[in-house]
Coordinates of C-alpha atoms and ligand atoms in Angstrom, one line a residue:
Chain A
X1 CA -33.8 11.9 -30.5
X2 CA -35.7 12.0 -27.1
X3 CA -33.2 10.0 -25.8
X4 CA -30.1 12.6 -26.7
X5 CA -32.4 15.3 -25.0
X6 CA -32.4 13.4 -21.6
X7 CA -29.0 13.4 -22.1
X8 CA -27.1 15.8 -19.2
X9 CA -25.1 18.9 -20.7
X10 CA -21.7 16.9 -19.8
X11 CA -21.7 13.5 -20.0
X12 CA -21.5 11.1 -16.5
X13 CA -19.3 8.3 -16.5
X14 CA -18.8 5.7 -13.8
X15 CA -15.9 4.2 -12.2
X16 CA -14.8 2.6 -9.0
X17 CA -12.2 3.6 -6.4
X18 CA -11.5 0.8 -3.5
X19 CA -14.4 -1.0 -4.8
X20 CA -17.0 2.1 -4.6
X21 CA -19.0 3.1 -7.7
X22 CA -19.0 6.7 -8.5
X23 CA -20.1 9.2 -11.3
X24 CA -18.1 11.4 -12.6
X25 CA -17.9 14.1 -15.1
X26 CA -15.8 13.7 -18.3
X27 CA -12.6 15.6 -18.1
X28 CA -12.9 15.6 -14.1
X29 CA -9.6 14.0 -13.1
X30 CA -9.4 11.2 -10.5
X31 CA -9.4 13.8 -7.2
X32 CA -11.8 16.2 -8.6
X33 CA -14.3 13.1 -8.6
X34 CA -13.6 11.8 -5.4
X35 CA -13.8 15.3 -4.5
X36 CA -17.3 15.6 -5.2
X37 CA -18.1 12.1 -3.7
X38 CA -16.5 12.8 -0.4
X39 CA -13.7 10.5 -1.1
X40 CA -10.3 11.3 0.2
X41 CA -7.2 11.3 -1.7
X42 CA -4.3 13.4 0.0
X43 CA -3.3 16.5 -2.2
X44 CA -0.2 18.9 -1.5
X45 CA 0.0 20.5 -4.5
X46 CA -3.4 20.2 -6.2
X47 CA -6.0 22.3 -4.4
X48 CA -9.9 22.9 -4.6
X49 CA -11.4 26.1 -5.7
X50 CA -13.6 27.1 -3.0
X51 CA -14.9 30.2 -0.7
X52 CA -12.5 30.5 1.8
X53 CA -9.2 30.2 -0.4
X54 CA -10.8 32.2 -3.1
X55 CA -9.7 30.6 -5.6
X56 CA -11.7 30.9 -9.2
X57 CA -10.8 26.9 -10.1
X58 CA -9.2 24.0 -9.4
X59 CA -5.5 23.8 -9.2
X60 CA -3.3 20.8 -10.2
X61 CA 0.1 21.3 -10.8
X62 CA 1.0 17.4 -10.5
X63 CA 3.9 18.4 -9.0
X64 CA 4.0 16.6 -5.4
X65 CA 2.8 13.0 -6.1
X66 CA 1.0 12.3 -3.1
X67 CA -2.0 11.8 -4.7
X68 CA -0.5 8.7 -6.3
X69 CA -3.2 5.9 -7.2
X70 CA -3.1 3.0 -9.0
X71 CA -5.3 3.4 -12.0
X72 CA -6.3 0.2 -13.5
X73 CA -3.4 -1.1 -11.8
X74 CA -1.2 1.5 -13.2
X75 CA 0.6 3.9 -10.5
X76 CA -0.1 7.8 -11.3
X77 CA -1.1 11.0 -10.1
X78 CA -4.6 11.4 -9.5
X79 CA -4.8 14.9 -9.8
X80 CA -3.6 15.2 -13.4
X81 CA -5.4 11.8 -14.5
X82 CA -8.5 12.0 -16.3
X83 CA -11.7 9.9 -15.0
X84 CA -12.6 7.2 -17.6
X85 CA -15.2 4.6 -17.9
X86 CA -15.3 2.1 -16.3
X87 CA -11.6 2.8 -14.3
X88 CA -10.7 0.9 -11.3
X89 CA -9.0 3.3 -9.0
X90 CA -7.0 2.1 -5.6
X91 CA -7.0 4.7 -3.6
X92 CA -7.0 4.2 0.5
X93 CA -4.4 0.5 0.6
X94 CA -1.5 0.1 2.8
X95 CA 0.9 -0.1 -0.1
X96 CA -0.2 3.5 -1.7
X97 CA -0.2 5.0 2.4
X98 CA 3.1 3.4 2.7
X99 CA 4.2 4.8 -0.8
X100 CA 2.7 8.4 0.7
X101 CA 4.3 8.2 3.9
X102 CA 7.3 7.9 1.9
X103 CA 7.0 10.8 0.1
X104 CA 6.2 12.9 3.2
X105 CA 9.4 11.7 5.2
X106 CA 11.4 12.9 1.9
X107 CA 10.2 16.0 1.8
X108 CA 10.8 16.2 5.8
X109 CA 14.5 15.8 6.0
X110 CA 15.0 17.4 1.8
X111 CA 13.8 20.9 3.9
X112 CA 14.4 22.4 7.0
X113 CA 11.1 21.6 9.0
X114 CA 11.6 23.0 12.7
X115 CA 7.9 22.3 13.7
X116 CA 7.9 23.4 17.3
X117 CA 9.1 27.0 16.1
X118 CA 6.7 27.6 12.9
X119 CA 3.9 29.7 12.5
X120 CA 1.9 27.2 10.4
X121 CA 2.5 24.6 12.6
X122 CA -0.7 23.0 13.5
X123 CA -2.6 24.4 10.4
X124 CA 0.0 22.7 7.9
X125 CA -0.7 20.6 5.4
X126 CA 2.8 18.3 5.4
X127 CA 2.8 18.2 8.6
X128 CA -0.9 16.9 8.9
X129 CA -0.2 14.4 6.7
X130 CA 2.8 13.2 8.4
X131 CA 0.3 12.9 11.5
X132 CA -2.3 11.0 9.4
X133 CA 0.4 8.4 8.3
X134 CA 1.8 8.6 12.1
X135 CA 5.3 9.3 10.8
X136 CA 7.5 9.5 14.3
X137 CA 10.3 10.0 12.5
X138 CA 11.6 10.4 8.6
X139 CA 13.5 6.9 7.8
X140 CA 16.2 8.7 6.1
X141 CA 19.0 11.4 7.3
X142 CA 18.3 15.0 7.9
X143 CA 19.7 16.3 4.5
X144 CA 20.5 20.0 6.0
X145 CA 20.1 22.1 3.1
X146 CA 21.0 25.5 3.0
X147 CA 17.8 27.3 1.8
X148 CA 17.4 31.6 1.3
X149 CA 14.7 33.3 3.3
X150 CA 13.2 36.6 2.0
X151 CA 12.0 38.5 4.5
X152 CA 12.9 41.9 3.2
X153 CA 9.6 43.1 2.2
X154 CA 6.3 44.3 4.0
X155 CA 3.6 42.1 4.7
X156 CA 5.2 38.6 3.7
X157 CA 8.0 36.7 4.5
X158 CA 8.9 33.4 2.3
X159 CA 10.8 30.7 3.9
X160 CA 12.7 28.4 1.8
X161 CA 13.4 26.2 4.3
X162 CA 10.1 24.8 4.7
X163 CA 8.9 25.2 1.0
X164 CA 8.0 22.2 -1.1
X165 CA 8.1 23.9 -4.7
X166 CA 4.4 22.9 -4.7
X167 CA 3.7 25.7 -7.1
X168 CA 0.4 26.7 -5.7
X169 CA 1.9 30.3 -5.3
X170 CA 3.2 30.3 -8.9
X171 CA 0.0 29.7 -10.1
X172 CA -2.8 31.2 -7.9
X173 CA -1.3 34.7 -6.3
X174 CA -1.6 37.3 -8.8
X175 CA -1.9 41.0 -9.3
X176 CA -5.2 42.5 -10.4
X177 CA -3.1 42.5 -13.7
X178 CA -2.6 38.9 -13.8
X179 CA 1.5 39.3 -12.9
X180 CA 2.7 36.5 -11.0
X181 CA 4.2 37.3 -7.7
X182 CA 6.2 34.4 -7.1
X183 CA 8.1 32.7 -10.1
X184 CA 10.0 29.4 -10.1
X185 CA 14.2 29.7 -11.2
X186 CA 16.5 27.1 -12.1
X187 CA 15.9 23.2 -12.0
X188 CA 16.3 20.5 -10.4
X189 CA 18.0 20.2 -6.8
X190 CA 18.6 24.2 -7.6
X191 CA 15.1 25.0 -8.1
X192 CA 13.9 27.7 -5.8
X193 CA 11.0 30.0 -6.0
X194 CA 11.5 34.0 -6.1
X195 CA 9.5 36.4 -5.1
X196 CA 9.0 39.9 -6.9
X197 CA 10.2 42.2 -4.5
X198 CA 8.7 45.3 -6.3
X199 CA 5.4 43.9 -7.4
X200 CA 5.1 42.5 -3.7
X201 CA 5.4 46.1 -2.0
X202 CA 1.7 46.7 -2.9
X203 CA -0.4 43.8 -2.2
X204 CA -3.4 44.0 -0.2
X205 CA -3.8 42.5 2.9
X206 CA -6.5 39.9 1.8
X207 CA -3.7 38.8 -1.1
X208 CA -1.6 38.8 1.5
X209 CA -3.7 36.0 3.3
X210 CA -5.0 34.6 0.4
X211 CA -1.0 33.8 -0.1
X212 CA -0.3 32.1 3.1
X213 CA -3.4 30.4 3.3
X214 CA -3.1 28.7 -0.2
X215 CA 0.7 28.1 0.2
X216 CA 0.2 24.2 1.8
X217 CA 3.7 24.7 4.2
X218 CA 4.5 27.7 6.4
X219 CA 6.7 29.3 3.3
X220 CA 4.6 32.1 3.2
X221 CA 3.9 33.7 6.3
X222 CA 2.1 36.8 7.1
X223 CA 4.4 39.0 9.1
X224 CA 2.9 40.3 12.6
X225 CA 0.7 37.7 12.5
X226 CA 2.3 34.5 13.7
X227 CA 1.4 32.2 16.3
X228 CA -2.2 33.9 16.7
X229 CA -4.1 31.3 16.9
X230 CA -3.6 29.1 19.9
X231 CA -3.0 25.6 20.6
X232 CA -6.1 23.5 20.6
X233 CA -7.9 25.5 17.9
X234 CA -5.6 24.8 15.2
X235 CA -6.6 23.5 11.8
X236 CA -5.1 20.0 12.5
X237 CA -5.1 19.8 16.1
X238 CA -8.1 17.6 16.8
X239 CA -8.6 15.4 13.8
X240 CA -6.4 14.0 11.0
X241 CA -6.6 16.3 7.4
X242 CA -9.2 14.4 5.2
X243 CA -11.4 13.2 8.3
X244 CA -15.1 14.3 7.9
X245 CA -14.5 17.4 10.4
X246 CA -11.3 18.8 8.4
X247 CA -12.8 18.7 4.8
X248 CA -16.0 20.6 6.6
X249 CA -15.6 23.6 4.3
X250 CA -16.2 21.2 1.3
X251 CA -19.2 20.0 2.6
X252 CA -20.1 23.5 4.2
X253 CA -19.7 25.0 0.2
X254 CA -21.5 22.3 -1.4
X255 CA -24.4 22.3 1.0
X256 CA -24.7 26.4 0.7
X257 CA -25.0 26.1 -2.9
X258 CA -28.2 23.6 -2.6
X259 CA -29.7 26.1 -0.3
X260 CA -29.5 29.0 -2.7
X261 CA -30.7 26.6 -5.4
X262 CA -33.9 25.9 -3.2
X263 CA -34.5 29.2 -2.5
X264 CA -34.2 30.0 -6.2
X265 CA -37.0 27.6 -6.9
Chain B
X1 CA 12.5 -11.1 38.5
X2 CA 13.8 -7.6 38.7
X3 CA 12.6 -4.3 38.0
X4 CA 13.7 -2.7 34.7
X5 CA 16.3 -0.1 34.9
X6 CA 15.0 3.7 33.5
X7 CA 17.9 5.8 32.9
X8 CA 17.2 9.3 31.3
X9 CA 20.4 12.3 29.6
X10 CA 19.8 15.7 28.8
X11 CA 22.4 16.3 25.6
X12 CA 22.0 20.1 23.5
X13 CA 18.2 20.2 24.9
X14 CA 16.9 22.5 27.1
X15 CA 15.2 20.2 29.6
X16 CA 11.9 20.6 28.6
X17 CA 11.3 16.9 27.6
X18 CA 12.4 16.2 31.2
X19 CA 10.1 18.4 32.7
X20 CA 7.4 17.1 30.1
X21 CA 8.2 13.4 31.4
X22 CA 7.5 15.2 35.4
X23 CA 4.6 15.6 33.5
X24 CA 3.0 12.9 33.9
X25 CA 2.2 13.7 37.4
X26 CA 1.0 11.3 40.1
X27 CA 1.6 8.4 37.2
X28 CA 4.9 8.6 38.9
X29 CA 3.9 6.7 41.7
X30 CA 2.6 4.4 39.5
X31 CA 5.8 4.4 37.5
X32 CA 7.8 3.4 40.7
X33 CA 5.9 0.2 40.9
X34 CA 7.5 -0.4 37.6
X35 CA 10.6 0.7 36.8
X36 CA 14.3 1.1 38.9
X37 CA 16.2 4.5 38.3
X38 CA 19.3 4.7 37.0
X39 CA 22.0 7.3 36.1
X40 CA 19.2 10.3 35.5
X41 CA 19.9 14.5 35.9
X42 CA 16.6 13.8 38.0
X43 CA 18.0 12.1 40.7
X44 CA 21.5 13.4 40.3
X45 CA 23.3 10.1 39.6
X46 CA 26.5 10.7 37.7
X47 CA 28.0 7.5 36.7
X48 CA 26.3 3.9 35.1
X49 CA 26.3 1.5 38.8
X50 CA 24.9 -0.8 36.5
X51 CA 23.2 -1.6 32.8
X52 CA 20.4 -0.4 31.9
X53 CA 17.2 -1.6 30.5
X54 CA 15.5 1.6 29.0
X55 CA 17.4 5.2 28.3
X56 CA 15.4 8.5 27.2
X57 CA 17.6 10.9 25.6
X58 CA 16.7 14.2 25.3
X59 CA 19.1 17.0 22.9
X60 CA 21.0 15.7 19.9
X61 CA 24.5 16.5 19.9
X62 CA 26.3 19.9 19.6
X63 CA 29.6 19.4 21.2
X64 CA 32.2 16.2 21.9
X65 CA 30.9 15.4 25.3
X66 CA 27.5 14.6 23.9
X67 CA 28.9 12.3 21.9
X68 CA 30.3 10.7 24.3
X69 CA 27.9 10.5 26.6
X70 CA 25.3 9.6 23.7
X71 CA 27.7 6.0 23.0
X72 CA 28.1 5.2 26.9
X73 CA 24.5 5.2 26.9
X74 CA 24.5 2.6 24.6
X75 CA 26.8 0.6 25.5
X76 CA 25.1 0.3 29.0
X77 CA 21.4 0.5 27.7
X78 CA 19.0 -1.9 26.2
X79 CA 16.8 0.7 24.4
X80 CA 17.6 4.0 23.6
X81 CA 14.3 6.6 23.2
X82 CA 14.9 9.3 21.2
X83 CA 12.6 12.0 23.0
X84 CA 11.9 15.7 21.7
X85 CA 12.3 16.8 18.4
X86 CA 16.0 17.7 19.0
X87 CA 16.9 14.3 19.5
X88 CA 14.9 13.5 16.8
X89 CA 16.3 15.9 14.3
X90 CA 18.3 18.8 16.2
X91 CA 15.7 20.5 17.2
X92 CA 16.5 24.6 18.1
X93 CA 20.0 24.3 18.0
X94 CA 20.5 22.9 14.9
X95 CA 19.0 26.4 13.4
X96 CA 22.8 26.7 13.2
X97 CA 23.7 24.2 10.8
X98 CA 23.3 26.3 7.9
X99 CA 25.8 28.7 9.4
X100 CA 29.3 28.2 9.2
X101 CA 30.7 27.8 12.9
X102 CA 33.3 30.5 12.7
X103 CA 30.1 32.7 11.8
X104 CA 28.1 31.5 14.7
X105 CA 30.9 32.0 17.3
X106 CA 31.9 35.4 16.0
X107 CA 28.5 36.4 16.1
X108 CA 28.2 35.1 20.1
X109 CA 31.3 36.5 21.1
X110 CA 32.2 39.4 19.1
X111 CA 29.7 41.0 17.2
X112 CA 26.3 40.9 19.2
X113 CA 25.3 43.8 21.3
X114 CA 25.8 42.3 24.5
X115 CA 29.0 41.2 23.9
X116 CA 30.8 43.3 21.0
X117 CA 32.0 46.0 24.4
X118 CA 32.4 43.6 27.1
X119 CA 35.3 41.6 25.0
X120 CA 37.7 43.9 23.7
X121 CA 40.3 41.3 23.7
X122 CA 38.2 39.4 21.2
X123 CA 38.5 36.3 23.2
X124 CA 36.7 32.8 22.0
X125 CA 36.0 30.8 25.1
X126 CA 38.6 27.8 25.0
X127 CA 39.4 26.2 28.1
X128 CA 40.4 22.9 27.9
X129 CA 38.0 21.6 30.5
X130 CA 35.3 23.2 28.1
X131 CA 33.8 20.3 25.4
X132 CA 34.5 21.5 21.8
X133 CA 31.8 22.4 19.4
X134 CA 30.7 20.3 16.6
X135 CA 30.9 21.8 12.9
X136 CA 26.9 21.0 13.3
X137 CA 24.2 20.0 15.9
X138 CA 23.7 15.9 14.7
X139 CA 20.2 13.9 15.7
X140 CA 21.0 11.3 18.0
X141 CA 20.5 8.5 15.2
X142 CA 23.1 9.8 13.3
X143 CA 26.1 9.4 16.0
X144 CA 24.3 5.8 17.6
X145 CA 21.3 3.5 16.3
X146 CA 18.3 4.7 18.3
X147 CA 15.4 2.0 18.9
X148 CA 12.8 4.4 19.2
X149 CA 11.6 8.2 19.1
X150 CA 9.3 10.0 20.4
X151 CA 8.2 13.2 18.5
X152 CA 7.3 16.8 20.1
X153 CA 8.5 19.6 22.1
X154 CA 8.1 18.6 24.1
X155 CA 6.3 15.6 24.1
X156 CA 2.8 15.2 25.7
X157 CA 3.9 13.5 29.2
X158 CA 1.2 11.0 28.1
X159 CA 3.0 10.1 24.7
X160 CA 6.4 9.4 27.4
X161 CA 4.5 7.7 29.9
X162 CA 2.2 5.2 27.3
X163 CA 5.7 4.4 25.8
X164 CA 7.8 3.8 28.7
X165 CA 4.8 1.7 30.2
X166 CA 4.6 -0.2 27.2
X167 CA 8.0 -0.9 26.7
X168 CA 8.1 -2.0 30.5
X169 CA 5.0 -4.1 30.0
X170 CA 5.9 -5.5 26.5
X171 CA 2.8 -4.4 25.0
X172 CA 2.4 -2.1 21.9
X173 CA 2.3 1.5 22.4
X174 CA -0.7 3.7 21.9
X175 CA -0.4 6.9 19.7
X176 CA -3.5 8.7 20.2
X177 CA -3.7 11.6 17.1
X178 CA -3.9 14.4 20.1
X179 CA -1.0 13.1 21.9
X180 CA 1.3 12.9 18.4
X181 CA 3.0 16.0 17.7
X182 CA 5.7 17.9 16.6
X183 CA 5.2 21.0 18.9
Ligands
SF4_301 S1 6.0 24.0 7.1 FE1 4.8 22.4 8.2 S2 6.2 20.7 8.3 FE2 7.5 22.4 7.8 S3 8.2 23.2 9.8 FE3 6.3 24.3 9.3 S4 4.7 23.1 10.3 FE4 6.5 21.8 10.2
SF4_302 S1 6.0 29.0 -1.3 FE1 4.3 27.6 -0.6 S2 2.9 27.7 -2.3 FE2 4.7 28.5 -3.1 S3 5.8 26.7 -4.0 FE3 6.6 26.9 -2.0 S4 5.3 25.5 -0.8 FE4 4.2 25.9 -2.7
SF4_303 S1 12.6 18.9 22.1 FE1 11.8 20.9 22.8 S2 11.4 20.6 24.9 FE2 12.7 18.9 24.3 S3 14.8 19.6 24.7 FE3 14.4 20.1 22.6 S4 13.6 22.3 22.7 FE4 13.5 21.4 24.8
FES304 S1 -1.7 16.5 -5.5 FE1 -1.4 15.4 -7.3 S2 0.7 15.7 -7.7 FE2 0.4 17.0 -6.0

């Protein structure tokens, strides 16, 4: 009896990734764990809940693959994988880099990625992670797909060129009623994401950033407000994304909420 | 033994990556010490006297004279740099290749504001001694194998100079994370 009143409310479980133990929650997937324990594992799609994006929890929408791990030798997504006891997760090896790197240059020349002329170059997540895997250029040919831009409404402008159906948008950017702004249409090579061009006339401005700050590309752009921050003082311009300085706000949110704990007590 | 040969083309680019490579300042001195010049817009040579060891090509290629020009340099050149994201991958001009090229022209010489009055005869430029358009703007490594690129827009004179001096020197090249970039 004593020993089931010891017991935390959710039960910890331990499991290794590149050879470091960790403890993790049940029902925590892989990146949530190595979340907590400072551990990085690139995410494009899959994002954090945190102050500054606003978000209320955890996304995952498993649908970029860049968090691919091997999982007791297994290759899979860690965003949408459950921890387990006892798992042996690879996570930081030149063959899963490699296999990353990969997926970046795809979705490089799948898109239309003019760098040098986009506002979220510099604070972008794809092409951060290009930088981190020092891609120079895409192994495979420019594909040059025709994509739609919608920039016929107030406040936003999306930019199919340079988005990576990551579904963030889908998910997370909603009226006060819960109606999605953006919506995915058709499938495959087709698939495309549409904005609600009535719904949309009325958003505030902090949904408005809240859209172009969780989008991980420069699909979503905040109109009159490009290229304001300059070069130098970018989100990516000193150090790789997933270096100590870059997941600051992490450690910034999780250190705030020990302080408000202490002052509790 | 000799110095290495540096030769340098400006295809559909807009000479930034060249002033970039000025860039690199009083290294040039340095550079000299190196390096021979070849045919280069910088000092105005026109024609290949000779092979070349190492070849920076700025612009991909929007018309049939790139082209051209794109497979003399490698038929006289060692290495060929790609250098500037419109080598790399079109860069600017290739904004165009979603548009259909009737579109584009129509919209240059008919239909824009500063030239929809000052044509009335409707009149596409089309001298002969003019080079003729491509349907799209191609990266160089799609008209000629490229041995090596280097990404930006320009790129950081430092990036062009750590590469060009490792190439001449044999050594590996450096790529500092501040000096990587694709703006
Ligand atoms: S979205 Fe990112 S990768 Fe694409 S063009 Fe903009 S900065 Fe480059
Ligand atoms: S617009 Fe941005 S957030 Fe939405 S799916 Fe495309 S890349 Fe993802
Ligand atoms: S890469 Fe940039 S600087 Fe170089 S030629 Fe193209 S537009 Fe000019
Ligand atoms: S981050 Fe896991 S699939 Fe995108």
């Amino acid at each position: 009896m004593s020993e089931d009143m010891n017991k935390p409310l959710t039960d910890l479980i331990s499991l290794t990734i590149d050879g470091q133990e960790i403890e993790a929650e049940e029902g925590q997937t892989i990146v949530q764990a190595a979340q907590k324990n400072g551990i990085y594992i690139p995410t494009l799609c899959a994002l954090h809940a945190d102050k500054e994006n606003g978000l209320k929890y955890d996304l995952a929408p498993g649908t970029c693959r860049i968090c691919t791990v091997k999982a007791n030798g297994r290759t899979t997504a860690a965003c949408t994988t459950p921890v387990s006891q006892g798992l042996v997760v690879e996570n930081d090896t030149p063959e899963l880099n490699d296999l990353r790197k990969t997926i970046v240059e795809l979705l490089f020349v799948e898109g239309n990625h003019f760098c040098p002329f986009c506002e979220k170059s510099g604070s972008c997540d794809l092409q951060a992670l290009a930088y981190r895997y020092q891609m120079l250029t895409p192994r495979f040919h420019y594909a040059f797909t025709p994509r739609k831009v919608n920039a016929d409404m107030p406040k936003l402008l999306w930019d199919g060129n340079r988005c990576i159906l990551c579904r963030r948008c889908v998910l997370a950017i909603r009226t006060e009623e819960g109606e999605p702004l953006f919506v995915f249409a058709n499938r495959g090579d087709k698939s495309t994401i549409i904005v609600d061009t009535e719904l949309i006339q009325d958003i505030s401005e902090e949904l408005a950033q809240q859209a172009m700050d969780i989008c991980p590309v420069g699909a979503i752009i905040r109109k009159e407000k490009g290229f304001d921050t300059p070069f130098g003082q970018r989100k990516y311009d000193h150090s790789p994304i997933g270096s100590i300085s870059s997941i600051s706000s992490d450690m910034t949110c999780s250190s705030g909420e020990n302080k408000t704990g202490g002052e509790k007590s | 033994m000799s110095k290495p040969i540096i030769a340098t083309a400006s295809l559909a680019g807009c000479f930034g990556c060249h002033m970039s490579f000025l860039d690199i300042d009083e290294r040039i001195l340095d550079l000299v010490e190196l390096v021979q010049w070849g045919k280069s817009p910088i000092n105005d040579i026109k024609t290949f006297q000779q092979d070349c060891d190492i070849a920076l090509i700025e612009g991909g290629c929007c018309n049939d004279e790139h082209i051209h020009t794109l497979r003399e340099f490698r038929k006289h050149c060692r290495i060929l740099v790609a250098v500037g994201e419109c080598a790399i991958m079109g860069g600017l001009p290739a904004m165009r290749n979603n548009i259909p090229i009737k579109e584009c022209l129509e919209e240059a010489y008919l239909n824009s504001p500063s030239t929809s009055d000052a044509n009335p005869d409707k009149i596409f430029p089309n001298d002969e001694e003019l080079p003729m358009l491509l349907d799209k703007v191609y990266p160089c490594h799609e008209i000629v194998k490229m041995d090596y690129f280097l990404p930006g827009c320009p790129p950081r004179a430092d990036l062009i100079y750590g590469a060009l001096v490792a190439l001449v020197t044999g050594q590996e090249a450096e790529l500092p994370y501040e000096v990587v970039k694709f703006d």
